[in-house]
């Protein structure tokens, strides 16, 4: 695992730098394996990135018909609910692409046995290959994907997707689905995006030499088998040593 810290001036610069990383990873993956598997983060931070990816020049730079879009987590709400990550992705990315991706796998958070069903679809898409690029956000409580402080998901050893009860540390207090460390840590490249002063303490704990995953689940990326980068703005990075 390599861990890069990159402070960028603002959210727009983070989106642009992340788009560049994604375009580069996509070109490498398509050249090597004919397909680019991208795991999308939810929440608000990646929205600007997704809008950038679906606009020129990125819309043309990325070979979308060779891209598989996967999800790192989802809120258990209907797909048109304003809190739905797939709704945000549909509006910010999918709807604006000139050509559909090779595969689009939203999590159907409202379905019964949704975690097992998504895991089956994920295994069908990935086979023995790891995700090429994993996008993650960072909650002010130190969560990432939908793995919250103290979550049993941190100790998961075999399942790739689990259902998560409503978090008590951040809104919205609704059940979620999340990818788990056994899959997350296999990503060839992980990009963690964090902006704003509310992420200061969590980012400092995530990047500290020592700390507990149970307190700061985003520290799980330190177990990654691939390359890890944290992209953050000055407000989020203010508490870094
Ligand atoms: C979710 C996200 C979650 C998010 C962080 C940061 O479903 O909420 O996947 O892990 O990345 O909560 O959210 P913001 O980007 O909105 O601050």
PDB file of N, CA and C and ligand atoms in Angstrom, residues 40-47 72-75 83-85 88 135-141 143-148 170-172 176-178 193-195 198-199, ligand 1:
ATOM      1  N   UNK A  40     -18.316   3.894  -7.082  1.00  0.00           N
ATOM      2  CA  UNK A  40     -18.714   5.280  -6.821  1.00  0.00           C
ATOM      3  C   UNK A  40     -19.011   5.505  -5.346  1.00  0.00           C
ATOM      4  N   UNK A  41     -18.645   6.690  -4.856  1.00  0.00           N
ATOM      5  CA  UNK A  41     -18.995   7.082  -3.491  1.00  0.00           C
ATOM      6  C   UNK A  41     -20.311   7.840  -3.523  1.00  0.00           C
ATOM      7  N   UNK A  42     -20.978   7.870  -2.394  1.00  0.00           N
ATOM      8  CA  UNK A  42     -22.218   8.635  -2.272  1.00  0.00           C
ATOM      9  C   UNK A  42     -21.967   9.934  -1.540  1.00  0.00           C
ATOM     10  N   UNK A  43     -23.039  10.491  -1.006  1.00  0.00           N
ATOM     11  CA  UNK A  43     -22.922  11.761  -0.287  1.00  0.00           C
ATOM     12  C   UNK A  43     -22.819  12.931  -1.255  1.00  0.00           C
ATOM     13  N   UNK A  44     -22.430  14.099  -0.741  1.00  0.00           N
ATOM     14  CA  UNK A  44     -22.384  15.328  -1.548  1.00  0.00           C
ATOM     15  C   UNK A  44     -21.018  15.582  -2.180  1.00  0.00           C
ATOM     16  N   UNK A  45     -19.948  15.211  -1.517  1.00  0.00           N
ATOM     17  CA  UNK A  45     -18.609  15.612  -2.004  1.00  0.00           C
ATOM     18  C   UNK A  45     -18.342  15.197  -3.445  1.00  0.00           C
ATOM     19  N   UNK A  46     -18.663  13.973  -3.857  1.00  0.00           N
ATOM     20  CA  UNK A  46     -18.289  13.558  -5.220  1.00  0.00           C
ATOM     21  C   UNK A  46     -19.197  14.130  -6.315  1.00  0.00           C
ATOM     22  N   UNK A  47     -20.275  14.821  -5.941  1.00  0.00           N
ATOM     23  CA  UNK A  47     -21.226  15.299  -6.950  1.00  0.00           C
ATOM     24  C   UNK A  47     -20.533  16.175  -8.005  1.00  0.00           C
ATOM     25  N   UNK A  72     -20.350   1.938  -3.766  1.00  0.00           N
ATOM     26  CA  UNK A  72     -19.706   1.558  -2.506  1.00  0.00           C
ATOM     27  C   UNK A  72     -20.687   1.439  -1.365  1.00  0.00           C
ATOM     28  N   UNK A  73     -21.803   2.160  -1.498  1.00  0.00           N
ATOM     29  CA  UNK A  73     -22.831   2.066  -0.448  1.00  0.00           C
ATOM     30  C   UNK A  73     -24.098   2.755  -0.940  1.00  0.00           C
ATOM     31  N   UNK A  74     -25.184   2.539  -0.197  1.00  0.00           N
ATOM     32  CA  UNK A  74     -26.471   3.120  -0.591  1.00  0.00           C
ATOM     33  C   UNK A  74     -27.346   3.239   0.649  1.00  0.00           C
ATOM     34  N   UNK A  75     -28.183   4.246   0.596  1.00  0.00           N
ATOM     35  CA  UNK A  75     -29.178   4.350   1.651  1.00  0.00           C
ATOM     36  C   UNK A  75     -30.366   3.478   1.247  1.00  0.00           C
ATOM     37  N   UNK A  83     -32.509  11.291  -0.832  1.00  0.00           N
ATOM     38  CA  UNK A  83     -31.336  10.837  -0.055  1.00  0.00           C
ATOM     39  C   UNK A  83     -30.608   9.688  -0.763  1.00  0.00           C
ATOM     40  N   UNK A  84     -31.148   9.248  -1.894  1.00  0.00           N
ATOM     41  CA  UNK A  84     -30.582   8.088  -2.600  1.00  0.00           C
ATOM     42  C   UNK A  84     -29.277   8.449  -3.301  1.00  0.00           C
ATOM     43  N   UNK A  85     -28.239   7.635  -3.101  1.00  0.00           N
ATOM     44  CA  UNK A  85     -26.974   7.858  -3.821  1.00  0.00           C
ATOM     45  C   UNK A  85     -27.143   7.591  -5.302  1.00  0.00           C
ATOM     46  N   UNK A  88     -28.505  10.586  -6.977  1.00  0.00           N
ATOM     47  CA  UNK A  88     -27.481  11.626  -7.164  1.00  0.00           C
ATOM     48  C   UNK A  88     -26.607  11.269  -8.360  1.00  0.00           C
ATOM     49  N   UNK A 135     -13.748   5.045  -5.187  1.00  0.00           N
ATOM     50  CA  UNK A 135     -13.948   6.405  -4.663  1.00  0.00           C
ATOM     51  C   UNK A 135     -14.586   6.293  -3.283  1.00  0.00           C
ATOM     52  N   UNK A 136     -14.060   7.030  -2.329  1.00  0.00           N
ATOM     53  CA  UNK A 136     -14.622   7.029  -0.979  1.00  0.00           C
ATOM     54  C   UNK A 136     -14.756   8.466  -0.489  1.00  0.00           C
ATOM     55  N   UNK A 137     -15.783   8.700   0.313  1.00  0.00           N
ATOM     56  CA  UNK A 137     -15.884   9.969   1.029  1.00  0.00           C
ATOM     57  C   UNK A 137     -15.450   9.738   2.466  1.00  0.00           C
ATOM     58  N   UNK A 138     -15.522  10.805   3.240  1.00  0.00           N
ATOM     59  CA  UNK A 138     -15.138  10.738   4.656  1.00  0.00           C
ATOM     60  C   UNK A 138     -16.183  11.480   5.468  1.00  0.00           C
ATOM     61  N   UNK A 139     -16.798  10.788   6.406  1.00  0.00           N
ATOM     62  CA  UNK A 139     -17.772  11.475   7.253  1.00  0.00           C
ATOM     63  C   UNK A 139     -17.076  12.224   8.379  1.00  0.00           C
ATOM     64  N   UNK A 140     -17.739  13.240   8.946  1.00  0.00           N
ATOM     65  CA  UNK A 140     -17.129  13.973  10.073  1.00  0.00           C
ATOM     66  C   UNK A 140     -16.885  13.072  11.290  1.00  0.00           C
ATOM     67  N   UNK A 141     -17.567  11.924  11.327  1.00  0.00           N
ATOM     68  CA  UNK A 141     -17.364  10.962  12.421  1.00  0.00           C
ATOM     69  C   UNK A 141     -16.273   9.943  12.073  1.00  0.00           C
ATOM     70  N   UNK A 143     -16.394   7.917   9.396  1.00  0.00           N
ATOM     71  CA  UNK A 143     -16.884   6.766   8.599  1.00  0.00           C
ATOM     72  C   UNK A 143     -16.474   6.930   7.144  1.00  0.00           C
ATOM     73  N   UNK A 144     -16.497   5.794   6.449  1.00  0.00           N
ATOM     74  CA  UNK A 144     -16.340   5.825   5.002  1.00  0.00           C
ATOM     75  C   UNK A 144     -17.230   4.743   4.426  1.00  0.00           C
ATOM     76  N   UNK A 145     -17.645   4.919   3.170  1.00  0.00           N
ATOM     77  CA  UNK A 145     -18.759   4.120   2.641  1.00  0.00           C
ATOM     78  C   UNK A 145     -19.871   4.222   3.689  1.00  0.00           C
ATOM     79  N   UNK A 146     -20.473   3.100   4.082  1.00  0.00           N
ATOM     80  CA  UNK A 146     -21.410   3.185   5.209  1.00  0.00           C
ATOM     81  C   UNK A 146     -20.923   2.295   6.340  1.00  0.00           C
ATOM     82  N   UNK A 147     -19.635   2.418   6.620  1.00  0.00           N
ATOM     83  CA  UNK A 147     -19.020   1.722   7.750  1.00  0.00           C
ATOM     84  C   UNK A 147     -18.773   2.773   8.832  1.00  0.00           C
ATOM     85  N   UNK A 148     -19.598   2.736   9.875  1.00  0.00           N
ATOM     86  CA  UNK A 148     -19.613   3.772  10.896  1.00  0.00           C
ATOM     87  C   UNK A 148     -18.798   3.350  12.113  1.00  0.00           C
ATOM     88  N   UNK A 170     -24.184  10.269  12.276  1.00  0.00           N
ATOM     89  CA  UNK A 170     -24.394  11.258  11.204  1.00  0.00           C
ATOM     90  C   UNK A 170     -25.769  11.026  10.562  1.00  0.00           C
ATOM     91  N   UNK A 171     -26.366  12.074   9.998  1.00  0.00           N
ATOM     92  CA  UNK A 171     -27.624  11.880   9.262  1.00  0.00           C
ATOM     93  C   UNK A 171     -27.332  11.324   7.864  1.00  0.00           C
ATOM     94  N   UNK A 172     -28.280  10.814   7.111  1.00  0.00           N
ATOM     95  CA  UNK A 172     -29.612  10.494   7.562  1.00  0.00           C
ATOM     96  C   UNK A 172     -29.682   9.197   8.347  1.00  0.00           C
ATOM     97  N   UNK A 176     -28.593   1.254   5.720  1.00  0.00           N
ATOM     98  CA  UNK A 176     -27.753   1.367   4.523  1.00  0.00           C
ATOM     99  C   UNK A 176     -27.342  -0.025   4.058  1.00  0.00           C
ATOM    100  N   UNK A 177     -26.723  -0.060   2.881  1.00  0.00           N
ATOM    101  CA  UNK A 177     -25.944  -1.205   2.395  1.00  0.00           C
ATOM    102  C   UNK A 177     -24.536  -0.686   2.196  1.00  0.00           C
ATOM    103  N   UNK A 178     -23.535  -1.518   2.485  1.00  0.00           N
ATOM    104  CA  UNK A 178     -22.157  -1.057   2.269  1.00  0.00           C
ATOM    105  C   UNK A 178     -21.257  -2.190   1.810  1.00  0.00           C
ATOM    106  N   UNK A 193     -11.953  11.473  -0.816  1.00  0.00           N
ATOM    107  CA  UNK A 193     -12.163  12.903  -1.029  1.00  0.00           C
ATOM    108  C   UNK A 193     -12.765  13.514   0.225  1.00  0.00           C
ATOM    109  N   UNK A 194     -12.167  14.635   0.683  1.00  0.00           N
ATOM    110  CA  UNK A 194     -12.686  15.288   1.901  1.00  0.00           C
ATOM    111  C   UNK A 194     -12.549  16.795   1.772  1.00  0.00           C
ATOM    112  N   UNK A 195     -13.655  17.498   1.962  1.00  0.00           N
ATOM    113  CA  UNK A 195     -13.602  18.968   1.924  1.00  0.00           C
ATOM    114  C   UNK A 195     -14.354  19.526   3.128  1.00  0.00           C
ATOM    115  N   UNK A 198     -15.542  20.637   8.731  1.00  0.00           N
ATOM    116  CA  UNK A 198     -16.180  19.590   9.547  1.00  0.00           C
ATOM    117  C   UNK A 198     -15.451  18.243   9.408  1.00  0.00           C
ATOM    118  N   UNK A 199     -14.597  18.113   8.401  1.00  0.00           N
ATOM    119  CA  UNK A 199     -13.877  16.838   8.209  1.00  0.00           C
ATOM    120  C   UNK A 199     -12.480  16.872   8.843  1.00  0.00           C
TER     121      UNK A 199
HETATM  122  C1  LIG B   1     -23.129   8.117   2.070  1.00  0.00           C
HETATM  123  C2  LIG B   1     -21.699   8.132   1.603  1.00  0.00           C
HETATM  124  C3  LIG B   1     -20.816   8.467   2.745  1.00  0.00           C
HETATM  125  C4  LIG B   1     -20.190   9.787   2.416  1.00  0.00           C
HETATM  126  C5  LIG B   1     -19.732  10.489   3.651  1.00  0.00           C
HETATM  127  C6  LIG B   1     -19.337  11.928   3.317  1.00  0.00           C
HETATM  128  O1  LIG B   1     -23.929   7.312   1.573  1.00  0.00           O
HETATM  129  O2  LIG B   1     -23.434   8.980   2.890  1.00  0.00           O
HETATM  130  O3  LIG B   1     -21.288   7.131   0.851  1.00  0.00           O
HETATM  131  O4  LIG B   1     -19.825   7.546   3.068  1.00  0.00           O
HETATM  132  O5  LIG B   1     -19.116   9.577   1.522  1.00  0.00           O
HETATM  133  O6  LIG B   1     -20.817  10.499   4.568  1.00  0.00           O
HETATM  134  O7  LIG B   1     -20.506  12.555   2.858  1.00  0.00           O
HETATM  135  P1  LIG B   1     -20.444  14.048   2.251  1.00  0.00           P
HETATM  136  O8  LIG B   1     -19.644  13.927   0.986  1.00  0.00           O
HETATM  137  O9  LIG B   1     -21.899  14.381   1.976  1.00  0.00           O
HETATM  138  O10 LIG B   1     -19.797  14.906   3.270  1.00  0.00           O
END
